[in-house]
Short mmCIF file of C-alpha atoms in Angstrom, two decimals:
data_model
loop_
_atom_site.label_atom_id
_atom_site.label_comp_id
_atom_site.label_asym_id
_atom_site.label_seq_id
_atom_site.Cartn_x
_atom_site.Cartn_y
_atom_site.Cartn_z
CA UNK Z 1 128.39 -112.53 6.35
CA UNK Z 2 127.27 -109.08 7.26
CA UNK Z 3 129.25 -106.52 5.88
CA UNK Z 4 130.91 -104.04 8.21
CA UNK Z 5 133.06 -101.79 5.85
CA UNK Z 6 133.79 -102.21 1.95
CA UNK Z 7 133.50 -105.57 -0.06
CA UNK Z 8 137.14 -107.82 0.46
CA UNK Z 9 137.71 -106.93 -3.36
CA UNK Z 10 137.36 -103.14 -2.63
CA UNK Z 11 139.71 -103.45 0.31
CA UNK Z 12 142.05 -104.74 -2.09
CA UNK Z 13 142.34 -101.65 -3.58
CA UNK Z 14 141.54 -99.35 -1.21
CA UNK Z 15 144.60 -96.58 -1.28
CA UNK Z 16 143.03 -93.26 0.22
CA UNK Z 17 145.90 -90.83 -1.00
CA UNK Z 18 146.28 -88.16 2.17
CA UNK Z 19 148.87 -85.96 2.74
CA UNK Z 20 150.95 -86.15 6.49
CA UNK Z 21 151.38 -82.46 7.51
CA UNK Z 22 154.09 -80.59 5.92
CA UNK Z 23 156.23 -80.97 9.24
CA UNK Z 24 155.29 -84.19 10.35
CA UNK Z 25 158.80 -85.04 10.20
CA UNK Z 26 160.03 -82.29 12.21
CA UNK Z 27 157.57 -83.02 15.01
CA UNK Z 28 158.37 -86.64 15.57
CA UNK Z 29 162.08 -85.58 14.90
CA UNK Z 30 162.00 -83.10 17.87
CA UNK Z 31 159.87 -84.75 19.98
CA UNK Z 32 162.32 -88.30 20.24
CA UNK Z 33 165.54 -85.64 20.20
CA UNK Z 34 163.82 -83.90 23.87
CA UNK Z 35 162.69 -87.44 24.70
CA UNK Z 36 166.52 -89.19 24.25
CA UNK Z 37 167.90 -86.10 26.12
CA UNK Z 38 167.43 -88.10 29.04
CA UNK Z 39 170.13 -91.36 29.68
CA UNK Z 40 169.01 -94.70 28.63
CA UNK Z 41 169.56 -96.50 31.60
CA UNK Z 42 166.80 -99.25 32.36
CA UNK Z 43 166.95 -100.42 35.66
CA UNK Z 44 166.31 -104.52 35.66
CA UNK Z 45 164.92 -106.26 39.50
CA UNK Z 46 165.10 -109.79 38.76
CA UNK Z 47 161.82 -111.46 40.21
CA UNK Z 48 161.73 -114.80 42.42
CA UNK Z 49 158.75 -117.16 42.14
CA UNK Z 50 156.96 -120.22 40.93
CA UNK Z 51 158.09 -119.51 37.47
CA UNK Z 52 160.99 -121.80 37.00
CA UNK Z 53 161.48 -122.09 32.80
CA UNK Z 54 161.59 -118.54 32.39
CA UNK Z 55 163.76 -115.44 33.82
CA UNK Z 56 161.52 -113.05 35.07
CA UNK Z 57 163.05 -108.96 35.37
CA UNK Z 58 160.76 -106.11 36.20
CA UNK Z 59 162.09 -103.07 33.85
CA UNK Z 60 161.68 -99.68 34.68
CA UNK Z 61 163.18 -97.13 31.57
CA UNK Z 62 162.67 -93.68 30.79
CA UNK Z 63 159.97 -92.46 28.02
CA UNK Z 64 158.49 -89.27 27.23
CA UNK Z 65 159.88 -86.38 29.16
CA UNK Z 66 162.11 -89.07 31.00
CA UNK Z 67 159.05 -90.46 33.37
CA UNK Z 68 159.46 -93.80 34.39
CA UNK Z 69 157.96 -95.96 31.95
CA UNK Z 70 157.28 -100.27 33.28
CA UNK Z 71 157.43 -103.28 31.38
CA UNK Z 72 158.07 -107.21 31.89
CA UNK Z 73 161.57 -108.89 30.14
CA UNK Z 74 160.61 -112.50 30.02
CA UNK Z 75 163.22 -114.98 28.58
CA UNK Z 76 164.19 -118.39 28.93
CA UNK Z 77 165.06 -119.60 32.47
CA UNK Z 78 169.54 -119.25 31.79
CA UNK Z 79 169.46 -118.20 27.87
CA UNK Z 80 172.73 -116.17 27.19
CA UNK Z 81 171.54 -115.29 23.94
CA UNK Z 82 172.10 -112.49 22.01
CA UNK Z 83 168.23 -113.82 22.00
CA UNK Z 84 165.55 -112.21 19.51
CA UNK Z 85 163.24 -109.78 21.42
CA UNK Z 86 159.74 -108.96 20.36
CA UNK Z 87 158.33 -105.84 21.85
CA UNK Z 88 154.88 -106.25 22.79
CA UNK Z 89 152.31 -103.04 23.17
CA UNK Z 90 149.16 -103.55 24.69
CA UNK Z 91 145.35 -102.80 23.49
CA UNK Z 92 143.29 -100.33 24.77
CA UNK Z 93 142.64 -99.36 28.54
CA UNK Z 94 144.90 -102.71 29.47
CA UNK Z 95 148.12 -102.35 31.56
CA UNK Z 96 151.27 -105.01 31.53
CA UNK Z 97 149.06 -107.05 34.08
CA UNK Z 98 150.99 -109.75 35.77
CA UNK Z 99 154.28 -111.34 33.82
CA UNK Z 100 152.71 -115.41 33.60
CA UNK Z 101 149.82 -114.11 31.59
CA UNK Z 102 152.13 -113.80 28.32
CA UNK Z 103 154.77 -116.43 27.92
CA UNK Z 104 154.44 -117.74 24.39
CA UNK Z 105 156.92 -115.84 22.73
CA UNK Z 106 159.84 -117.06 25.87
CA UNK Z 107 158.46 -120.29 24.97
CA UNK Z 108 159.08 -120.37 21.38
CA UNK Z 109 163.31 -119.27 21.91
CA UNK Z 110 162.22 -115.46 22.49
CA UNK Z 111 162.98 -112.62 24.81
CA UNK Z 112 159.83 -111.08 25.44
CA UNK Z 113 159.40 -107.33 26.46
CA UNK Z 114 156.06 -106.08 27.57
CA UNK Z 115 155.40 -102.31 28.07
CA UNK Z 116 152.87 -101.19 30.14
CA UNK Z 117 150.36 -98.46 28.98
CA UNK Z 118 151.37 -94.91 30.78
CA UNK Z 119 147.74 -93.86 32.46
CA UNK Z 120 146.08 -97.14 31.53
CA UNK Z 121 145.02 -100.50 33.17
CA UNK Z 122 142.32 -100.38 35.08
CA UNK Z 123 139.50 -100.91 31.99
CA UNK Z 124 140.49 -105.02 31.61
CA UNK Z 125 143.09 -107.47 32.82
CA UNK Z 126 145.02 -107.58 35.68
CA UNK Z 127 146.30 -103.65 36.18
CA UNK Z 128 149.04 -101.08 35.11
CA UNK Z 129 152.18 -99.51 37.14
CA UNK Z 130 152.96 -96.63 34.97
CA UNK Z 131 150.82 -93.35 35.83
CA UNK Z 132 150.42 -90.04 33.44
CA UNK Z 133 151.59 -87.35 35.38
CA UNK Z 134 150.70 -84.68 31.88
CA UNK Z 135 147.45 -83.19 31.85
CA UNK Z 136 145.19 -81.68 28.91
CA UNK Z 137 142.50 -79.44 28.16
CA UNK Z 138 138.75 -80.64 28.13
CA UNK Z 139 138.72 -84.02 26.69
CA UNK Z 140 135.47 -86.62 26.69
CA UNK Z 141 136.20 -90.09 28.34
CA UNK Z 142 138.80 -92.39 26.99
CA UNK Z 143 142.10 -91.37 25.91
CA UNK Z 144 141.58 -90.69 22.43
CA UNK Z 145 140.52 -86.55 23.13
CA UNK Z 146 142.93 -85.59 25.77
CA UNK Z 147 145.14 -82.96 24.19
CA UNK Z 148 142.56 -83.29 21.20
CA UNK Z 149 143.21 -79.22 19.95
CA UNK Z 150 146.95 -79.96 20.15
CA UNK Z 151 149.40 -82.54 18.82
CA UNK Z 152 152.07 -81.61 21.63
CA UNK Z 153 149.60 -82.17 24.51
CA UNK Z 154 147.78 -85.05 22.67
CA UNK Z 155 147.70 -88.15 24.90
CA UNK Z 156 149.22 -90.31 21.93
CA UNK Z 157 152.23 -87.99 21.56
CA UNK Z 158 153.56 -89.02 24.99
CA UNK Z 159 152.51 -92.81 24.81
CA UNK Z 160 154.09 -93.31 21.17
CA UNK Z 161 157.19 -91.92 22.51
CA UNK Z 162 156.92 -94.26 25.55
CA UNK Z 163 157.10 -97.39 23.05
CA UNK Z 164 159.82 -96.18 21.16
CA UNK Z 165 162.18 -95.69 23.81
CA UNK Z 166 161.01 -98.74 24.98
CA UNK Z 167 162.72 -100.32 22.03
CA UNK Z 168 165.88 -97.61 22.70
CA UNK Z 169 166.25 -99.51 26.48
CA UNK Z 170 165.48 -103.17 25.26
CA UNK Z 171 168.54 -102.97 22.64
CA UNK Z 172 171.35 -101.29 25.66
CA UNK Z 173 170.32 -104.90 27.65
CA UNK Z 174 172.71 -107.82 27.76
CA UNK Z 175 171.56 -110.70 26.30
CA UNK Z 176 169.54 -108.57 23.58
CA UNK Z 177 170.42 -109.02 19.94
CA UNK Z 178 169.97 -105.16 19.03
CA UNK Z 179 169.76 -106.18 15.47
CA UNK Z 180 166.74 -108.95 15.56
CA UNK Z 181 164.17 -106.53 17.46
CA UNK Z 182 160.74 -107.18 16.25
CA UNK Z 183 158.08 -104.77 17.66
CA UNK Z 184 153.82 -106.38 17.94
CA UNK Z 185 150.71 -105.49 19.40
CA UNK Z 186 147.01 -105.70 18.98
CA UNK Z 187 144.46 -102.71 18.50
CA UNK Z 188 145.66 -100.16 20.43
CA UNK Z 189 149.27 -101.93 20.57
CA UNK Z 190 149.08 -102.49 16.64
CA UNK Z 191 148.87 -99.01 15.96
CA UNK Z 192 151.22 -98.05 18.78
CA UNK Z 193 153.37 -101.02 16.36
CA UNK Z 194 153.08 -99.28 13.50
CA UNK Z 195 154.08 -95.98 15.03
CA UNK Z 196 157.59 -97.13 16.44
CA UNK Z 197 158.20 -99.09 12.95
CA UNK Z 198 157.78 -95.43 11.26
CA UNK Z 199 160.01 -93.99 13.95
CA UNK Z 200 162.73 -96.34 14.68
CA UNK Z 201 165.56 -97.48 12.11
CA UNK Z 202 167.03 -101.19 12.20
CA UNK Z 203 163.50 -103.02 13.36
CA UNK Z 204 163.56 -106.75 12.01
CA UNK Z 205 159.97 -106.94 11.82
CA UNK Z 206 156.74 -105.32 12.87
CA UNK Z 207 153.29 -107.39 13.17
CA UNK Z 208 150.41 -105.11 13.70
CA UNK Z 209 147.70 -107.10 14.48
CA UNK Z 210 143.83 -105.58 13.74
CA UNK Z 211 145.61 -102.47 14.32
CA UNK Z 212 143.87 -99.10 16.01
CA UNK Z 213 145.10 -95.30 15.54
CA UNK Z 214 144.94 -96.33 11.63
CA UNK Z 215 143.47 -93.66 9.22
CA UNK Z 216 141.61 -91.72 11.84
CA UNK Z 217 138.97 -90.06 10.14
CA UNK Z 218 137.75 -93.10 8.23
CA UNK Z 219 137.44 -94.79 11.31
CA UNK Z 220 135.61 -91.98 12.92
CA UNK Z 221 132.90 -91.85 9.53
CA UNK Z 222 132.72 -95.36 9.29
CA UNK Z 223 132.66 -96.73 13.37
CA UNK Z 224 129.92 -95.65 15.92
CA UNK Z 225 132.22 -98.09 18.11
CA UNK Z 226 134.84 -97.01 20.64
CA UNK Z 227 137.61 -95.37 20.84
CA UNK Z 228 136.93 -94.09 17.80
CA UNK Z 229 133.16 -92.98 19.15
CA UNK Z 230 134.64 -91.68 21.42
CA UNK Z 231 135.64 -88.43 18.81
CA UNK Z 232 132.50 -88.44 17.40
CA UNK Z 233 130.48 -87.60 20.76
CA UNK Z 234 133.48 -85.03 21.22
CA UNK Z 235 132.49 -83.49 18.06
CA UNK Z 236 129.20 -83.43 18.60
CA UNK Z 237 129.55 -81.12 21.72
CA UNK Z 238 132.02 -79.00 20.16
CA UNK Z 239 130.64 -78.52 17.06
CA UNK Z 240 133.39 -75.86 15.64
CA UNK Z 241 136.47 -77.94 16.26
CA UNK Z 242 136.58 -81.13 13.69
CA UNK Z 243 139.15 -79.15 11.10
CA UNK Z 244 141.88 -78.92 14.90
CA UNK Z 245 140.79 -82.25 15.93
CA UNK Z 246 141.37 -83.98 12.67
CA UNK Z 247 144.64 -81.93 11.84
CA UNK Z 248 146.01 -82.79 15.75
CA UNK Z 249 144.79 -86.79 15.09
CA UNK Z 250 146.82 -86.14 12.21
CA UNK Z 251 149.99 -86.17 13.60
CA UNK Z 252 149.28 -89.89 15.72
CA UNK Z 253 147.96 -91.50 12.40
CA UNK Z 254 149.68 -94.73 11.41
CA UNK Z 255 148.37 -93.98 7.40
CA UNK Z 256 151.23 -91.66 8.10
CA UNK Z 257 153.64 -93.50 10.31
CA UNK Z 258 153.76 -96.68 7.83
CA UNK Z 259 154.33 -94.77 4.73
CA UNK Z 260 158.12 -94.06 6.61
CA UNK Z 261 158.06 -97.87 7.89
CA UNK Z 262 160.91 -100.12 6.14
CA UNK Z 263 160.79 -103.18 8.27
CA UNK Z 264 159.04 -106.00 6.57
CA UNK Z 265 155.57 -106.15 8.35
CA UNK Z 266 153.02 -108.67 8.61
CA UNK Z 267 149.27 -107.51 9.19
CA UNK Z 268 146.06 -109.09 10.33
CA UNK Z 269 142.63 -107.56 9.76
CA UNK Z 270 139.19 -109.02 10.72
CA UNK Z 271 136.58 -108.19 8.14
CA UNK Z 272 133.48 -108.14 10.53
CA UNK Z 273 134.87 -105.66 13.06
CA UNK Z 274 133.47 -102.41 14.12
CA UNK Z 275 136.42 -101.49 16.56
CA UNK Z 276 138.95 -100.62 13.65
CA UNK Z 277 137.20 -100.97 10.50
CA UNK Z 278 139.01 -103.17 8.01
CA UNK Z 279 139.62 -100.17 5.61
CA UNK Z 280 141.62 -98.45 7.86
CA UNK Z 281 143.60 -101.37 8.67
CA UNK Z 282 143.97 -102.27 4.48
CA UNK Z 283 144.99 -97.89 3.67
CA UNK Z 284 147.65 -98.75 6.56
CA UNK Z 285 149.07 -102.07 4.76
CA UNK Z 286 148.83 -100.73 1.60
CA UNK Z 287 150.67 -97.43 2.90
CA UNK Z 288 153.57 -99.44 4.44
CA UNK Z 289 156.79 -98.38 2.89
CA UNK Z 290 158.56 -101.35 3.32
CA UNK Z 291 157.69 -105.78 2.43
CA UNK Z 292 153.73 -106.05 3.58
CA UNK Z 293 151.23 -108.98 4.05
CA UNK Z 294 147.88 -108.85 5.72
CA UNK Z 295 146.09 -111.88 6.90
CA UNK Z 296 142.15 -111.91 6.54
CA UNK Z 297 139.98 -113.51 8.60
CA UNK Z 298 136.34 -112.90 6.78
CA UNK Z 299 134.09 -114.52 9.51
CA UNK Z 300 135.94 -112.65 13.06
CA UNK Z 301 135.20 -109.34 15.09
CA UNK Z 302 138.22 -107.56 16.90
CA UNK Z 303 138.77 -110.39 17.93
CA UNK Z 304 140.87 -111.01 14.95
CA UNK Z 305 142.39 -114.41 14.52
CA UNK Z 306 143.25 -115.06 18.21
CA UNK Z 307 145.98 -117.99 18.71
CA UNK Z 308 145.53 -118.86 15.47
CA UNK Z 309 146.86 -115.96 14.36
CA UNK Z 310 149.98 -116.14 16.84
CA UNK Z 311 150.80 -119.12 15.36
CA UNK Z 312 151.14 -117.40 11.72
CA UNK Z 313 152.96 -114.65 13.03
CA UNK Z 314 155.34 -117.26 14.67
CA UNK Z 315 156.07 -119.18 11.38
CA UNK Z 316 156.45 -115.86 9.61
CA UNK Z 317 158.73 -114.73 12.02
CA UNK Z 318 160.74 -118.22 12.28
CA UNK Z 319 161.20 -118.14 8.59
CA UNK Z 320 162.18 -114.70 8.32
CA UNK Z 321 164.87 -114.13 11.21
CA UNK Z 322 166.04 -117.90 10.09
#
């Protein structure tokens, strides 16, 4: 097995002990007060097609600065629930794509929302609907440098906020159980997972899976992979920035954002990948504030554990919410 990061018995221990800025509170605090200034009202347009053992509703709801934010609510075809939710973000450069490409979780008794990715969707899959109407300064490509010199124009800012309220509309919606909301993702989505679990109060569960946005400047040392390359070529053009760029990433990290998480959490890491080194992912778990297990898979990429792992997070969920 080639080793990416630190030995598995290492990783074990690995608990990098780094402070959150002194108002990292107050920033997240203020930024979801001016985001919830705007009404919660998602607007639901029930879709018609071959899709006959599910209910299909397109969702528009309002994120950061109240733009319209997209996502698919999938259920089972005439549940009345209160049904279970999970809350789905997607990984990087991905959009929501098209609403038959993810029905496991209405399959196994769930309502399934999917957000889409403000800006993002046309790097894989099937496309986005949500633009980014914010600019920022001089940023590299990607998404991880725009706003890089300021935490209230960073990209991430806006996004995280986007999932959040995206868990603010799913609980207003009939046929929601507000209290069994369970919030996922993968890469990109796990750290956008481990974000909202920081942020929101009341979650039943959060299941970051090989999870980006994770102890930022370990993954930046340690991976010559993007997104997190994506710094380091940033940084080597401007050479006098890496104390602002750290201290803005700073305020997006999910070392941070799980040592405020309380939900009970289950992880998955993938000891041979490059994307989002398994340290990062192991300081994250080990941060969580709240009931933590990881899942290891020694011999996988970013890949992860696939539909394998789907399968453990839908015994650990079925046990848990039981």
């Amino acid at each position: 097995m080639t080793q990416v990061d630190l030995p598995l018995s290492a990783l074990h221990d690995y608990r990098p002990d780094i402070p959150a800025p002194e108002d990292f509170d107050e920033f997240w605090a203020r930024t979801l007060t001016e985001a919830r200034r705007h009404p919660m009202a998602p607007r639901l347009h029930r879709l018609d097609g071959p899709l006959r053992l599910v209910d299909v509703d397109d969702v528009t709801f309002p994120g950061f600065d109240g733009d319209p934010v997209r996502a698919w609510l999938v259920r089972p075809a005439g549940a009345t629930g209160p049904l279970p939710v999970i809350v789905e973000f997607n990984g990087y450069g991905g959009g929501r794509g098209l609403p038959h490409e993810r029905l496991a979780w209405p399959t196994a008794g769930y309502a399934h929302l999917f957000v889409d990715t403000r800006g993002q969707g046309s790097t894989w899959g099937s496309g986005g609907d949500t633009p980014d109407p914010h600019g920022s300064g001089p940023a590299g490509n990607g998404f991880l440098t725009r706003g890089i010199l300021d935490p209230h124009q960073h990209y991430y800012r806006r996004l995280i906020t986007d999932c959040v309220r995206a868990v603010d509309a799913v609980r207003t919606l009939d046929g929601i159980d507000p209290d069994r909301v369970v919030v996922t993702g993968g890469s990109q989505g796990g750290g956008l997972t481990i974000a909202v679990a920081g942020l929101v109060d009341g979650l039943a569960a959060a299941m970051p899976d090989v999870p980006f946005l994770c102890h930022i400047p370990r993954g930046v040392e340690v991976s010559d992979t993007d997104p997190y390359g994506e710094v380091t070529r940033y940084l080597a053009v401007h050479r006098d920035q890496a104390e602002q760029v750290f201290r803005t990433l700073s305020y997006l990290d999910g070392l941070h954002h799980a040592a405020r998480a309380n939900a009970p959490s289950l992880f998955s890491v993938a000891l041979q990948d490059t994307v989002c080194p398994p340290s990062t992912v192991f300081a994250t778990h080990h941060a969580w504030a709240g009931p933590s297990t990881i899942e290891v898979y020694p011999y996988n990429q970013h890949e992860g554990g696939g539909g394998h792992h789907w399968q453990r997070q839908a015994a650990w969920l079925a046990g848990l919410l039981a």
